XYZ file of C-alpha atoms in Angstrom:
412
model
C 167.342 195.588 233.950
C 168.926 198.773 232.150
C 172.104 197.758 229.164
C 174.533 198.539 231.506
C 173.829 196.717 234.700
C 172.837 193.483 232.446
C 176.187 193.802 231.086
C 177.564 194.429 234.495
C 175.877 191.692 235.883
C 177.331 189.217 233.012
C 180.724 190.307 233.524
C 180.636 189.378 237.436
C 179.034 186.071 236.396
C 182.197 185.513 233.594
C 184.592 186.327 236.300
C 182.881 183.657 238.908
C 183.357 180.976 236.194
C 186.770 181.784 235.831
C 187.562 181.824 239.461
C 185.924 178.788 239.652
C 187.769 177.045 236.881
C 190.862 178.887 238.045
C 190.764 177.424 241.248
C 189.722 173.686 240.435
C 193.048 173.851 238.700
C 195.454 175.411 241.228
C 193.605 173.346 243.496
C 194.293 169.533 242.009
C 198.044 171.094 240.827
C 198.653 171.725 244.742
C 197.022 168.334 245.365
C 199.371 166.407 243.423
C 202.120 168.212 244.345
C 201.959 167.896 247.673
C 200.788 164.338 247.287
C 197.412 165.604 249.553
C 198.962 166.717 252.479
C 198.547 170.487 251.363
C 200.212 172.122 254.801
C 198.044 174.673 256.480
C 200.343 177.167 255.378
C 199.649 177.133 251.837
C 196.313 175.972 251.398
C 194.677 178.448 254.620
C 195.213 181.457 252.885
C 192.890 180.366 250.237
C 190.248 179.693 252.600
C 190.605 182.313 254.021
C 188.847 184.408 251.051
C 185.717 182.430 250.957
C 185.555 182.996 254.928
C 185.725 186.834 254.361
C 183.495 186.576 251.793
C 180.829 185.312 253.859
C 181.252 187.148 257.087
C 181.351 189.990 255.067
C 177.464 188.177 253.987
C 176.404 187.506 257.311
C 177.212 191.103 258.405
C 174.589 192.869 255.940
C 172.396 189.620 256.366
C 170.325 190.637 259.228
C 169.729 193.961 258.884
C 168.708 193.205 255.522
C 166.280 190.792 256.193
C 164.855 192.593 259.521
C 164.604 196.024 256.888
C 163.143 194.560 253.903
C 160.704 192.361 255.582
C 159.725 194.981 257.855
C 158.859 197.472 254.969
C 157.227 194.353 253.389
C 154.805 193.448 255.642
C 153.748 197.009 256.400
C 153.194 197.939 252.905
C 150.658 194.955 252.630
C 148.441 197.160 253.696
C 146.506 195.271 256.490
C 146.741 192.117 258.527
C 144.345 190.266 256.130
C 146.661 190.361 253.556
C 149.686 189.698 255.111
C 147.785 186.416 256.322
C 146.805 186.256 252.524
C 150.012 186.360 251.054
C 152.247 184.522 253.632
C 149.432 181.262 253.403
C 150.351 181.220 250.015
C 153.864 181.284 250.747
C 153.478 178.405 253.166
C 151.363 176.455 251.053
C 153.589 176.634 248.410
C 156.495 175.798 250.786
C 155.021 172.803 252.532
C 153.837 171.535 248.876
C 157.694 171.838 247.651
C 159.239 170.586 250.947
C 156.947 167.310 250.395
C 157.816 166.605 246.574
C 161.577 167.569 247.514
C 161.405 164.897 250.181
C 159.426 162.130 248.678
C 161.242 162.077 245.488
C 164.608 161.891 247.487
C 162.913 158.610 249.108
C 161.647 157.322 245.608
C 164.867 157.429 243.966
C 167.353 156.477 247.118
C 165.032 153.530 247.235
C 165.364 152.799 243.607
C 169.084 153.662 242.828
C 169.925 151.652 246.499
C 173.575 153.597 246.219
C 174.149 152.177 250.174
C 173.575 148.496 249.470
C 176.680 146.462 249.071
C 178.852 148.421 251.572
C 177.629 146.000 254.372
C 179.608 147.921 256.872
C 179.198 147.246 260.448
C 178.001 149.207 263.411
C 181.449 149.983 264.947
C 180.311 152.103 268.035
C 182.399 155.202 266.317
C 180.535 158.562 267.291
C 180.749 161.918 265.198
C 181.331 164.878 266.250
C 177.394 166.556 265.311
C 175.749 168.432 268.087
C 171.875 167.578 267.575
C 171.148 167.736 271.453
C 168.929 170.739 270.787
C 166.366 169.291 267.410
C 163.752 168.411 269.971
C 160.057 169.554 269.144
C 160.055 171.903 272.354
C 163.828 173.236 271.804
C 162.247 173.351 268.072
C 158.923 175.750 269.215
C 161.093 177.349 271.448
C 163.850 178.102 269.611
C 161.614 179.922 266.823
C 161.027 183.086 268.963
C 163.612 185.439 270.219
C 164.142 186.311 273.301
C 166.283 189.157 272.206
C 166.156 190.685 268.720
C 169.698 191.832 269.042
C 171.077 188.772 269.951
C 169.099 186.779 267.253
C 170.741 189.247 264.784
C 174.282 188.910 266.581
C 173.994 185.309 265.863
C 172.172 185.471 262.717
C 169.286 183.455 263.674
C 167.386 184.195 260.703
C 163.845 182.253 261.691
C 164.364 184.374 264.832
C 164.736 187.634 263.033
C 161.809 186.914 260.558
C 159.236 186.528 263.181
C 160.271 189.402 264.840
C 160.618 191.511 261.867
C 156.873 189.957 261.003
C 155.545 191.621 264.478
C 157.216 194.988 263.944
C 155.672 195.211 260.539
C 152.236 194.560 261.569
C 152.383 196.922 264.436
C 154.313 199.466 262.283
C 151.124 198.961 259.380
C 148.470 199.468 262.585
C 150.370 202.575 264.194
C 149.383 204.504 260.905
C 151.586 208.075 260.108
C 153.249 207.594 263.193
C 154.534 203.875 261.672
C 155.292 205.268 258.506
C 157.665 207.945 259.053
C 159.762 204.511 260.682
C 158.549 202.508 257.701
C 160.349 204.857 255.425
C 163.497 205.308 257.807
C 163.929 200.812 256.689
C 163.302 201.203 253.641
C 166.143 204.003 253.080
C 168.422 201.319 255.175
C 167.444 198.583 253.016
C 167.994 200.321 250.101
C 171.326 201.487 251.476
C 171.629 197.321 252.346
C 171.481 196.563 248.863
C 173.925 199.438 247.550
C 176.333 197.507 250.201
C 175.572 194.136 248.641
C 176.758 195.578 245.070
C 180.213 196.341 246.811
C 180.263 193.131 248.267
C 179.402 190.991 245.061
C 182.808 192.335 243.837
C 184.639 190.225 246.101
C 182.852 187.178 244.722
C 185.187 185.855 242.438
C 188.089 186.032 244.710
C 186.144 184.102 247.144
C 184.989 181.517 244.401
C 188.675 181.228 243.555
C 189.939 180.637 247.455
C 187.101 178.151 247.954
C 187.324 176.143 245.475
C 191.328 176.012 245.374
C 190.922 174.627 249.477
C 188.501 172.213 248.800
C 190.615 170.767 246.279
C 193.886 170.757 247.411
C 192.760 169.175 250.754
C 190.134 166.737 249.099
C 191.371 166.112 245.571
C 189.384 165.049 243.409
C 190.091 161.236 244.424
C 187.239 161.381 246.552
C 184.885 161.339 243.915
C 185.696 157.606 243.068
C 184.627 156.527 245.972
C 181.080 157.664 246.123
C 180.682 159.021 242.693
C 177.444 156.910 242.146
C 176.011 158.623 245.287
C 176.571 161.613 244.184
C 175.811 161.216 240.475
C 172.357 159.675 241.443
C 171.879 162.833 244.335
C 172.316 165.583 241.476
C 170.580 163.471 239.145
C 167.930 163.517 241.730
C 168.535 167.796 241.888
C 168.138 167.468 238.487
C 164.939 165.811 238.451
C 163.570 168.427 241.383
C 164.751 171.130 238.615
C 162.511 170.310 236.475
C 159.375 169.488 238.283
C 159.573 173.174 240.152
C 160.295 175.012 236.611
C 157.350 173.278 235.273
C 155.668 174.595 237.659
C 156.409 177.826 237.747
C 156.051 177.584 233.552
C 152.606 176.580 234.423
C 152.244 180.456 236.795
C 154.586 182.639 234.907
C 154.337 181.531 231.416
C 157.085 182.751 229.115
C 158.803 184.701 232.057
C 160.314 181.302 233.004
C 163.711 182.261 230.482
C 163.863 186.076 232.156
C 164.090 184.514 235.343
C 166.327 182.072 234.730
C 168.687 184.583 233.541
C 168.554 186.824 236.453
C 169.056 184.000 239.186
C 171.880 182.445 237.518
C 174.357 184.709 239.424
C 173.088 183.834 242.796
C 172.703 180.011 241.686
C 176.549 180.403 241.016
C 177.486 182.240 244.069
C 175.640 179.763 245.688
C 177.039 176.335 244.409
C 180.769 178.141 244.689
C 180.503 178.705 247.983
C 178.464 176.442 249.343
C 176.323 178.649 251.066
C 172.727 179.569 250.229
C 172.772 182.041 252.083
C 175.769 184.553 250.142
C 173.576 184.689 247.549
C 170.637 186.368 249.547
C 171.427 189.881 249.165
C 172.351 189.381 245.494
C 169.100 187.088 244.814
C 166.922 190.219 246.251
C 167.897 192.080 244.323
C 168.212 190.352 241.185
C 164.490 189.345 241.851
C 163.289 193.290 241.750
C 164.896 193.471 238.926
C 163.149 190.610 237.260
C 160.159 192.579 238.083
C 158.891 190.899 241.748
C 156.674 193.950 243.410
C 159.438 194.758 246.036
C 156.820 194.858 248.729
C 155.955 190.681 248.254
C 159.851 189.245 247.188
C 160.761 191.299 251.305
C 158.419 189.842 252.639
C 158.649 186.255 250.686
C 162.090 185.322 249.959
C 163.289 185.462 253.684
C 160.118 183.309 254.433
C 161.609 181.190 251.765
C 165.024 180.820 253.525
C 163.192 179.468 256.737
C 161.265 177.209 255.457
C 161.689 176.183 252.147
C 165.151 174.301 251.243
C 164.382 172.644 248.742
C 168.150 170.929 247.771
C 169.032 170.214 252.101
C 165.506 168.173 252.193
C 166.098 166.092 248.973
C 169.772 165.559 250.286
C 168.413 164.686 253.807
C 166.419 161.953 252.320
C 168.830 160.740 250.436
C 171.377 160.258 253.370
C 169.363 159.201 256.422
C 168.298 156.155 254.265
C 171.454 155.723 251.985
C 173.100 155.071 255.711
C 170.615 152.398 256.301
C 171.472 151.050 253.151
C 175.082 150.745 253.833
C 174.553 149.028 257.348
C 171.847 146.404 255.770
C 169.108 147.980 257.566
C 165.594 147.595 256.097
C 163.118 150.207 256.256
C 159.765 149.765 255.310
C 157.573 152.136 253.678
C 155.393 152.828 256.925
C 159.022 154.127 258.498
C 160.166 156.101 255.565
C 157.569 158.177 254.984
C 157.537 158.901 258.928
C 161.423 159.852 258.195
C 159.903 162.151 255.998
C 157.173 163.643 258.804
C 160.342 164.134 260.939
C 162.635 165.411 258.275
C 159.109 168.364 257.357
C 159.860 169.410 260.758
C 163.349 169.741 261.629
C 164.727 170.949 258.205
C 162.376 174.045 259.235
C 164.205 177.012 260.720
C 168.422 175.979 260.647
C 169.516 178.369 258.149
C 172.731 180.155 259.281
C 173.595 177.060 261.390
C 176.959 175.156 260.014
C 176.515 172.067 257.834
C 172.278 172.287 258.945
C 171.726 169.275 256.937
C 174.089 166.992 258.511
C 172.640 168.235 261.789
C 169.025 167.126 260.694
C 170.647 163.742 259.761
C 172.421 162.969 262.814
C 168.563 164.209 264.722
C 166.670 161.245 262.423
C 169.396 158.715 262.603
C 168.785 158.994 266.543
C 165.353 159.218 266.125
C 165.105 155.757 264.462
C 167.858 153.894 265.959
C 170.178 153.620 263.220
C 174.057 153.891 263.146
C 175.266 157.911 263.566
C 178.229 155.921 262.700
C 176.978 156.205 258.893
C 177.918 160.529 259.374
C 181.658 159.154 258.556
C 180.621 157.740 255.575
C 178.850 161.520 254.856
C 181.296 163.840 256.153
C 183.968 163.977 253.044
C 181.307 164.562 250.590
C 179.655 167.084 252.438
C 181.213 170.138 250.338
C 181.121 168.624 246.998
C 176.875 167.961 247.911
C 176.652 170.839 249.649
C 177.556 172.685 246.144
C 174.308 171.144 244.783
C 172.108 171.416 247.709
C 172.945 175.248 248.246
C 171.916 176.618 244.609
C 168.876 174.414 244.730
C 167.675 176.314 247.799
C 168.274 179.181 245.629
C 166.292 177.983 242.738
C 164.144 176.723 244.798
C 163.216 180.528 246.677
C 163.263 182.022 243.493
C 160.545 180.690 242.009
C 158.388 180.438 245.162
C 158.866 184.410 245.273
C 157.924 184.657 241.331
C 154.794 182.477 241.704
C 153.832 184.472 245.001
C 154.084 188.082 243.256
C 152.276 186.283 240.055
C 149.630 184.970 242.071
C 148.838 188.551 243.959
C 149.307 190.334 240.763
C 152.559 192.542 241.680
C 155.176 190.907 238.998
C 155.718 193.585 236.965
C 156.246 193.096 232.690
């Protein structure tokens, strides 16, 4: 990265914090003040920044990911290589998607934040469509039946396998393929020059989402679960440092460089609660790092199919913290196949609202407990969902750093 776009790049990040900060405070002075009945009035308009903020992500997030991956795959250079380079992806994913959910289960099961609620199955229902997280809805729901309405709806799983059959039929048609190859990659590029204007908008959306989330939740809902979420980011925490490890152990002492260029994306991320505004950004900032633009298209929106890291860990921790709370026993036999299930239906729901909380409400049917317990999950969604989002950023980023390592194409 040249002097001026690092700089640029720092200022953005300086103005996030501040918007952050900023609205944490308007947020708990409009909280007090209106003794937490904020009226819709005041506290919408606020919102209303972080939800143009993100439409104006999901608009360029398609394209982007059709474009990129497209060029990606058929600049592999054959098939064999695109199977080379996407088993290592998925190897790496399924690897991470294990130790994200089995340490989840380890420290749930050692922290026990549920026991000594001893609520009672009330026969309350909540308001989570999981009709559809069957395994032939599941198969199913992975291919398109229509490219443009997979985009329209930003079905990203959908979009990446058909952008993954394009690409190899683009590689196979030769000239003919290229001359279309190139015509993507000039819209990508022109993508990305879109995502710079976007990024400008950050802070203002960091600012609006933060000062809603406040002013309707206060902070007073911390007390009542803060040892469920203290132990849940001390878990993130933990998940931190295993996958930098491991990365330490690929990229050696490229770790700090990358650190440095994701930490933008990590903060658009946890500000607005959404993995996915920080694609477009974390693309970018990932080229710049020096990820061979040919592997991070075709790996990172891999990565945001199949490897969330943060939603697994948090999945774990809240199918079985709701057992906890109702006095139901699992034993080890039944977690771990909690965790088989989990594998499987985290796979494939980015772009679909509060995804994790969808998965839950799947497993708690699945084995019998409460969905009762989503009412105990519901007002703490946000404040996890924080956590959880820039983990699935951290998470991507280094799976895309140890892919181009691995197939020699990160550049010094």
């Amino acid at each position: 990265m040249t002097a001026p776009a690092a700089n640029k790049s720092n200022r953005l990040t300086l103005y996030i914090l501040l918007a952050m900060l900023a609205g944490i405070g308007l947020g708990f002075v409009l909280n007090r003040h209106f003794d937490a009945k904020v009226p819709a009035s005041i506290s919408e308009p606020f919102s209303l920044l972080a939800d143009i903020f993100l439409r104006l992500i999901k608009m360029i997030m398609a394209p982007l990911v059709f474009s990129t991956l497209v060029v990606g795959v058929a600049r592999q250079g054959s098939v064999q290589t695109v199977g080379r380079v996407g088993g290592k992806a998925m190897l790496w994913f399924v690897a991470g998607s294990f130790v994200s959910l089995f340490l989840g289960m380890v420290l749930v099961n050692f922290f026990q934040p549920g026991a000594g609620m001893h609520r009672i199955p009330d026969g309350t229902v909540v308001a989570v469509d999981h009709a559809s997280l069957t395994l032939k809805d599941f198969v199913t729901h992975i291919f398109p039946t229509s490219i443009f309405d997979a985009m329209a709806k930003n079905e990203v799983l959908q979009v990446v396998v058909f952008s993954l059959f394009f690409g190899v039929a683009a590689a196979a048609m030769g000239e003919k393929g290229e001359m279309v190859v190139k015509g993507l990659d000039s819209l990508a590029h022109i993508i990305l020059k879109m995502t710079g204007y976007v990024m400008n908008f950050a802070p203002f959306a960091v600012f609006g989402a933060m000062t809603g989330v406040i002013a309707n939740q206060g902070v007073s809902v911390l007390g009542s679960y803060v040892i469920f979420i203290g132990e849940f980011y001390l878990g993130l925490l933990i998940l931190l440092a295993i996958l930098l490890l491991a990365t330490y152990l690929v990229i050696r002492q490229r770790l700090p460089s990358l650190i440095r260029h994701i930490k933008e994306p990590m903060l658009i991320a946890f500000s607005t609660n959404s993995s996915e505004a920080a694609f477009p950004k974390l693309l970018l900032e990932l080229e710049r790092f020096g990820c061979d633009e040919r592997v991070a298209s075709f790996v990172l929106p891999l990565g945001y199919s199949f490897n969330l890291a943060g939603s697994m860990m948090y999945m774990t921790f809240a199918s079985l913290f709701i057992a906890q709370a109702f006095d139901i026993h699992l034993d080890t036999g039944t977690q771990l196949s909690m965790l088989l299930v989990l594998m499987l239906t985290s796979k494939g729901i980015a772009g679909v609202p509060r995804a994790s909380l969808v998965v839950v409400a799947a497993t708690l049917a699945t084995f019998k407990l409460p969905e009762a317990g989503l009412a105990l999950l519901i007002g703490i969604d946000p404040l996890m969902d924080m956590g959880r989002a820039s983990m699935n950023v951290i998470g991507n980023s280094v799976a895309t750093a140890v892919i181009c390592k691995w197939e020699g194409a990160l550049k010094s």
